[in-house]
Structure formats: C-alpha cells, structure tokens
C-alpha cells in the first residue's frame, strides 16, 4: 500500500511540474510579424493581436508569418481560425 501511495504522489508532482511548463509555452511564430491573407497571394501586416485584430474560432488560418527572412515571398500559417479586425467586432 505504501508503494502505491508513493507512486501516486510522484505522479501528481510530475503532472504539476509539466502543467506549469505547458501553461507558459508560446508558439514560436508569435514573436514574429503577423500577416493576414487577402485574396489568393496577397499578405498585409496584421498589427497587434487584441488591439488591431483577433482570431475567431473557425476553420482555416488566421495569421501567417515569414519563416525565412531571406525569401520575402514565402509565408507559413501561424494561428488557426478566422481573421477579424477589432473594429468589426460586436461590442
């Protein structure tokens, strides 16, 4: 019985530590300039998240970023959802 008790206590401590690290994790692309897609192949700077735009839950990609600064015509998806300007948000 004592062995089971120590196993459960150890598992709960490990889960607590893993949860603390998981809650502070950020997507690596969040620190880079975000772009929104307009049309087929046109990208514009999105601005600041929460001030200029937000990503509404939905299908597709909300924002894009440039993974390679030496190739300015290549974009990769960063956030999932539907791109919405904040002035379009119903308050």
XYZ file of C-alpha atoms in Angstrom, residues 5-52:
48
model
C 0.936 5.853 -2.270
C 4.438 6.983 -3.278
C 3.778 6.236 -6.936
C 0.620 8.355 -6.885
C 2.341 11.215 -5.052
C 5.248 11.144 -7.515
C 2.877 11.109 -10.486
C 0.950 14.109 -9.139
C 4.171 16.100 -8.602
C 5.366 15.320 -12.130
C 1.979 16.334 -13.572
C 2.045 19.599 -11.633
C 5.522 20.471 -12.924
C 4.587 19.538 -16.519
C 1.420 21.637 -16.265
C 3.402 24.660 -15.119
C 5.717 24.411 -18.118
C 2.869 23.758 -20.565
C 0.953 26.853 -19.476
C 3.921 29.149 -20.252
C 4.608 27.713 -23.719
C 4.145 30.109 -26.649
C 4.012 29.308 -30.336
C 7.435 30.271 -31.794
C 5.851 32.256 -34.623
C 4.014 34.590 -32.190
C 7.156 36.675 -31.666
C 7.427 37.396 -35.416
C 5.477 39.886 -37.547
C 1.992 38.515 -38.307
C 0.279 38.924 -41.684
C -3.269 38.305 -42.864
C -4.102 36.928 -46.271
C -6.201 38.986 -48.665
C -7.182 37.252 -51.877
C -5.100 34.459 -53.287
C -1.479 35.560 -52.738
C -1.577 38.973 -51.094
C -0.434 39.398 -47.476
C -0.693 42.541 -45.328
C 0.728 43.236 -41.847
C -1.892 42.324 -39.260
C -0.846 44.682 -36.465
C -1.087 43.858 -32.758
C -3.214 40.949 -31.544
C -6.125 42.111 -29.394
C -5.737 45.737 -30.482
C -5.916 45.632 -34.285
